[in-house]
Amino acid sequence: MLGYLARRVGQALVVMLFVTLIVFGLLHALPGGLVRAQLGPKATPLAVHELEVQEGLNRSLPVQYAIWLGNALRGNLGFSYHLNTPVSTLIGEYFPRDLLLTGVAIFLAIAISVPLGLLQGARRNKGADYVLSWSLLAMYSMPSFLLGVIGIIILNIQLPLLPSTAQSFGQGIGTDVRVLVLPVLTLTLGNIAYYSRYVRSSVIDNLLEDYVRTARAKGVPERRVLVRHVLRNSLLPVVSLIGISFPYVVSGSLIVEALFDYPGMGLLFWDAQQTRDYPVLLGVVLLVSAAVVVGNLLADLAYAALDPRIRYD
Amino acid sequence: MSEGALQAGGGSVGVEAPAPPSLGRAALLDAVELAEAPRRPLWRENLAIFAANRFALAGAAFLVLVVLFCFVGPLAYRTDQTLTNVINANLPPSGQFPLGTNPEGFDILGRLMVGGQSTLEVGFAAALVATVFGTLWGAVAGYLGGLVDALLMRVVDTMLSIPFLFFVVLLGTLLQPTLPLIIIAIASVSWLSTARVVRGETLSLRTRDYVVAARGFGNRHARLVLRHLVPNALGVVVVNATLKVADAILLFASISFLGLGVPPPATNWGRMLTTGINNLFDNYWWQLWPAAFLIVATVIAINAVGDGLHDVVDKRMGAGEGK
C-alpha cells in the first residue's frame, strides 16, 4: 500500500506541476500581455513599464514562473482589479458553495444511479431496462442547460413552486434550500445519466462472474445474490467513476451556475470571462484543476484501500 | 461421407465434414464460417451486423435526413438569414413562417437549416481533428512505452484535470471566436480520451506476432505505428470517434449558451436554443423546442450509430480471436 501511495501521490504532483505550467503559459498568451489587460489599452508606456517592474514581468520566463509558483503556493493568486479583491479571498468565498452544490449533486446521483443500474443490469434487455435506458440516453443527449430549463418550465412556470434563479442564495437556510433545489436537481439528473450506464455495465459484467454462478448453484435467492454479491462488487468501479467524473461535474456546475445565477466558482469564472478579469480566470482554473487532481487521487486511494488487487499492479 | 457432402450441397457442407483432430473447437467454427459459400464481401457482412441493430439503423436514417435538411433544405426552402427584419420579430408559426420567427425576425425553419450546417460541421470536424491527433498520440505512447509513454500520458492526465468547459471558455477569452478556432478548442479537450483508448489498444497489440514479425523485418517505428498498430486499433477508434461527434455537438451548444459562439448573423442550434431560453418567460415555445429537438435527436441518433458500429467491431474482434 505504501509503495502504491507514494507512486500515486507522485503522479498527482507531476500532473499538478503540469497544470501550473499550462496556466502560466496561458497567462503569457494573453493578448497584449497581463499588464495591458490590467491597465487597459490607453495606459501610458511609463505606467506599463512601472507595473511590469512591480510585478516582475521584465524578468526571464523561468524566473517569473518560479516567482508566480511561489506566490500561488503561499495562496497569493493575484488581485482582481474589477472586483477590487484578492483572488484568494474571492475563491475562499465562492468555493465552499461549489462544494455544497456539487457534493450534494454527486451524493444524490450515486444514491439513485446505483439501485437504478442494479435494476437495469438484473432486468437486462427487458421492459424496465429499455424504458430506463432510453430515458437516461435522452437525458445524456441533452445539453445540461436544457435539462435545467425543463426543470424551470415544470417547477417554476407551470407549477409555481420554486424560484427560477439562485441569486438570493445566502439569506438564511429556508430560502437557501428552496433556491438550491433546481440547480441541484439539474446537476444530479445530468450525473445520473452519466453514472448509471457504468453501473449497469458493471452489474452485467459481474453477473457473468463465477462467484455469481456458485452462489446461484448453492441456492442463494436471486435477490440476495444481487444485493450481497453483485451490488458490492459493482460498487468498486463506482468509487473510481466518481473520481473520473469530477471534470464533468465541475464543468456541468459552470453551466448550471450560469443558468441559475448560483454564486459559485462557475459563475465567478463566467463573470470574469465577460469582464476579462484575467487574475480571477486563471486563479479559478488553477483551483478547480487542483480540486480535480485531489479528488481523483482520493478516489484512487479509496479504491486501493477497498480492493487489495489494485495495490500490486 | 463424400456422398452426404455432395447431397447437402450449398452452405452447410462444412458442418458435416469431420474436422482434422489437431484443430480445436474454435478453429473448427472458423473453418465452418470460411467454408460457408458464397462468401460475402467484408463490408456486406459488417453492414448486416450493423443493420441487425434496428436502433442503429434508425439512427443512421435520421442522420441522413438531418444532413439533407441542413445542406439541401436551403436550396428548396429559401429564406434570408443575414438581414434582420424587426417588423417580423417573435411571430408565432403561421403559413408564411412554418416555425415562426426569432427576435431578429429571421424565419426559424430556415434558420434551423443554416444553424444545423455549422453545428454539424463543428461536430464532425472537431471529432475528426481530435481522433487523428488522439490516435497518433496514444499509438506513439503505447508503442514506445517507458519514459516517453509516462510523459505523454501525464500530459493527457493534466489536460483531463482541467475541467474541459473551463479550458474552452479560457481559450475563447484568449482568441477571437471563429468557426475553425471553435473546432480546435473543442478538439483540444476531446482528443484526450481517444489517446487513452488507443494507448490501451496499442499496448495489447504491440506484443502480437505480426507486429513482432514486422519489427523483425527491420521496419522503422513510424511504419510500424502507421501501418500495423493504427489500422488494427481502427475499429475501436471509429466507435470512439462517432461518440466524439455527439459530445462535440453538445459542447458546442454549451459554448454557445455561455455566449462564446461565432458572432451573428452566423448561428447554430445551440445559439438558437439559447435565444429560446432567454425568451423563456414570454412563452415563445417555437424558439425553444424545434432547436432543442434537433440537438437532442441528433445526439441520440449519433449515439445509436455508435452502438451499431460497436456491435460490428465486437463481432469482428470476437471472430479474429476465435471466440
Short mmCIF file of N, CA and C in Angstrom, two decimals, chain B residues 152-213:
data_model
loop_
_atom_site.label_atom_id
_atom_site.label_comp_id
_atom_site.label_asym_id
_atom_site.label_seq_id
_atom_site.Cartn_x
_atom_site.Cartn_y
_atom_site.Cartn_z
N LEU B 152 3.99 11.35 -22.06
CA LEU B 152 2.84 11.67 -22.91
C LEU B 152 1.53 11.49 -22.15
N MET B 153 1.46 10.42 -21.34
CA MET B 153 0.20 10.19 -20.64
C MET B 153 0.01 11.17 -19.48
N ARG B 154 1.10 11.66 -18.89
CA ARG B 154 0.93 12.69 -17.85
C ARG B 154 0.36 13.96 -18.47
N VAL B 155 0.78 14.25 -19.73
CA VAL B 155 0.20 15.41 -20.40
C VAL B 155 -1.31 15.23 -20.55
N VAL B 156 -1.71 14.00 -20.93
CA VAL B 156 -3.15 13.72 -21.07
C VAL B 156 -3.84 13.87 -19.71
N ASP B 157 -3.24 13.29 -18.67
CA ASP B 157 -3.82 13.42 -17.32
C ASP B 157 -4.00 14.88 -16.94
N THR B 158 -2.97 15.68 -17.27
CA THR B 158 -3.01 17.10 -16.92
C THR B 158 -4.18 17.79 -17.59
N MET B 159 -4.29 17.56 -18.90
CA MET B 159 -5.37 18.21 -19.64
C MET B 159 -6.73 17.73 -19.14
N LEU B 160 -6.79 16.46 -18.74
CA LEU B 160 -8.06 15.93 -18.23
C LEU B 160 -8.40 16.55 -16.87
N SER B 161 -7.36 17.01 -16.15
CA SER B 161 -7.61 17.59 -14.83
C SER B 161 -8.21 18.98 -14.92
N ILE B 162 -7.96 19.66 -16.03
CA ILE B 162 -8.54 20.99 -16.19
C ILE B 162 -9.95 20.79 -16.73
N PRO B 163 -11.00 21.09 -15.93
CA PRO B 163 -12.35 20.82 -16.40
C PRO B 163 -12.56 21.43 -17.78
N PHE B 164 -13.03 20.59 -18.75
CA PHE B 164 -12.96 20.96 -20.17
C PHE B 164 -13.69 22.27 -20.49
N LEU B 165 -14.81 22.50 -19.81
CA LEU B 165 -15.56 23.71 -20.15
C LEU B 165 -14.79 24.96 -19.72
N PHE B 166 -14.10 24.87 -18.59
CA PHE B 166 -13.28 25.99 -18.13
C PHE B 166 -12.16 26.25 -19.13
N PHE B 167 -11.56 25.16 -19.63
CA PHE B 167 -10.46 25.32 -20.57
C PHE B 167 -10.95 25.95 -21.87
N VAL B 168 -12.10 25.48 -22.35
CA VAL B 168 -12.62 26.01 -23.62
C VAL B 168 -13.01 27.48 -23.47
N VAL B 169 -13.63 27.82 -22.33
CA VAL B 169 -14.00 29.22 -22.10
C VAL B 169 -12.75 30.10 -22.05
N LEU B 170 -11.72 29.57 -21.40
CA LEU B 170 -10.47 30.32 -21.31
C LEU B 170 -9.87 30.55 -22.70
N LEU B 171 -9.88 29.49 -23.53
CA LEU B 171 -9.38 29.64 -24.90
C LEU B 171 -10.22 30.67 -25.65
N GLY B 172 -11.54 30.61 -25.42
CA GLY B 172 -12.43 31.56 -26.09
C GLY B 172 -12.16 32.99 -25.68
N THR B 173 -11.64 33.16 -24.45
CA THR B 173 -11.30 34.50 -23.99
C THR B 173 -10.03 35.01 -24.67
N LEU B 174 -9.10 34.06 -24.88
CA LEU B 174 -7.81 34.47 -25.44
C LEU B 174 -7.89 34.70 -26.94
N LEU B 175 -8.80 33.97 -27.63
CA LEU B 175 -8.82 34.01 -29.08
C LEU B 175 -10.14 34.59 -29.55
N GLN B 176 -10.13 35.19 -30.72
CA GLN B 176 -11.38 35.64 -31.33
C GLN B 176 -12.15 34.40 -31.80
N PRO B 177 -13.40 34.26 -31.37
CA PRO B 177 -14.12 33.05 -31.78
C PRO B 177 -14.50 33.06 -33.26
N THR B 178 -13.86 32.17 -34.03
CA THR B 178 -14.29 31.90 -35.40
C THR B 178 -14.56 30.40 -35.46
N LEU B 179 -15.25 29.94 -36.50
CA LEU B 179 -15.60 28.53 -36.56
C LEU B 179 -14.38 27.60 -36.47
N PRO B 180 -13.30 27.85 -37.24
CA PRO B 180 -12.13 26.96 -37.13
C PRO B 180 -11.54 26.95 -35.72
N LEU B 181 -11.52 28.11 -35.05
CA LEU B 181 -10.94 28.15 -33.71
C LEU B 181 -11.81 27.40 -32.71
N ILE B 182 -13.14 27.47 -32.90
CA ILE B 182 -14.02 26.73 -32.01
C ILE B 182 -13.80 25.23 -32.21
N ILE B 183 -13.62 24.84 -33.47
CA ILE B 183 -13.34 23.43 -33.75
C ILE B 183 -12.08 22.99 -33.03
N ILE B 184 -11.03 23.82 -33.12
CA ILE B 184 -9.77 23.47 -32.47
C ILE B 184 -9.94 23.45 -30.95
N ALA B 185 -10.70 24.43 -30.42
CA ALA B 185 -10.89 24.47 -28.97
C ALA B 185 -11.59 23.20 -28.49
N ILE B 186 -12.64 22.77 -29.22
CA ILE B 186 -13.35 21.56 -28.81
C ILE B 186 -12.44 20.34 -28.97
N ALA B 187 -11.72 20.29 -30.10
CA ALA B 187 -10.81 19.16 -30.32
C ALA B 187 -9.74 19.11 -29.24
N SER B 188 -9.32 20.29 -28.76
CA SER B 188 -8.22 20.32 -27.80
C SER B 188 -8.59 19.68 -26.47
N VAL B 189 -9.90 19.55 -26.18
CA VAL B 189 -10.26 18.81 -24.96
C VAL B 189 -10.78 17.42 -25.30
N SER B 190 -11.13 17.19 -26.56
CA SER B 190 -11.80 15.91 -26.83
C SER B 190 -10.85 14.83 -27.33
N TRP B 191 -9.58 15.17 -27.65
CA TRP B 191 -8.65 14.14 -28.11
C TRP B 191 -8.15 13.27 -26.96
N LEU B 192 -8.37 13.73 -25.72
CA LEU B 192 -7.72 13.07 -24.58
C LEU B 192 -8.18 11.63 -24.39
N SER B 193 -9.51 11.43 -24.44
CA SER B 193 -10.00 10.08 -24.19
C SER B 193 -9.60 9.15 -25.34
N THR B 194 -9.55 9.70 -26.59
CA THR B 194 -9.08 8.89 -27.71
C THR B 194 -7.65 8.42 -27.45
N ALA B 195 -6.81 9.35 -27.01
CA ALA B 195 -5.42 8.99 -26.76
C ALA B 195 -5.33 7.86 -25.74
N ARG B 196 -6.16 7.93 -24.69
CA ARG B 196 -6.12 6.89 -23.67
C ARG B 196 -6.56 5.55 -24.21
N VAL B 197 -7.66 5.58 -24.99
CA VAL B 197 -8.20 4.32 -25.53
C VAL B 197 -7.19 3.69 -26.48
N VAL B 198 -6.62 4.50 -27.39
CA VAL B 198 -5.70 3.96 -28.39
C VAL B 198 -4.42 3.46 -27.73
N ARG B 199 -3.96 4.15 -26.71
CA ARG B 199 -2.78 3.67 -25.99
C ARG B 199 -3.04 2.28 -25.41
N GLY B 200 -4.21 2.12 -24.79
CA GLY B 200 -4.56 0.82 -24.23
C GLY B 200 -4.56 -0.27 -25.29
N GLU B 201 -5.17 0.04 -26.46
CA GLU B 201 -5.21 -0.92 -27.56
C GLU B 201 -3.80 -1.27 -28.02
N THR B 202 -2.98 -0.21 -28.20
CA THR B 202 -1.64 -0.41 -28.71
C THR B 202 -0.81 -1.28 -27.77
N LEU B 203 -0.98 -1.05 -26.48
CA LEU B 203 -0.23 -1.85 -25.50
C LEU B 203 -0.49 -3.33 -25.70
N SER B 204 -1.76 -3.67 -26.03
CA SER B 204 -2.05 -5.09 -26.19
C SER B 204 -1.68 -5.57 -27.59
N LEU B 205 -1.71 -4.65 -28.57
CA LEU B 205 -1.41 -5.05 -29.95
C LEU B 205 0.09 -5.25 -30.19
N ARG B 206 0.91 -4.47 -29.48
CA ARG B 206 2.33 -4.44 -29.88
C ARG B 206 3.07 -5.73 -29.57
N THR B 207 2.45 -6.59 -28.74
CA THR B 207 3.11 -7.87 -28.46
C THR B 207 2.61 -8.96 -29.39
N ARG B 208 1.64 -8.63 -30.28
CA ARG B 208 1.11 -9.64 -31.20
C ARG B 208 2.21 -10.09 -32.17
N ASP B 209 2.02 -11.30 -32.66
CA ASP B 209 3.04 -11.89 -33.53
C ASP B 209 3.34 -11.05 -34.76
N TYR B 210 2.27 -10.55 -35.41
CA TYR B 210 2.53 -9.86 -36.68
C TYR B 210 3.30 -8.57 -36.47
N VAL B 211 3.11 -7.93 -35.30
CA VAL B 211 3.86 -6.71 -35.03
C VAL B 211 5.33 -7.07 -34.75
N VAL B 212 5.50 -8.12 -33.95
CA VAL B 212 6.86 -8.57 -33.65
C VAL B 212 7.57 -8.96 -34.95
N ALA B 213 6.83 -9.67 -35.83
CA ALA B 213 7.41 -10.09 -37.11
C ALA B 213 7.79 -8.89 -37.95
#
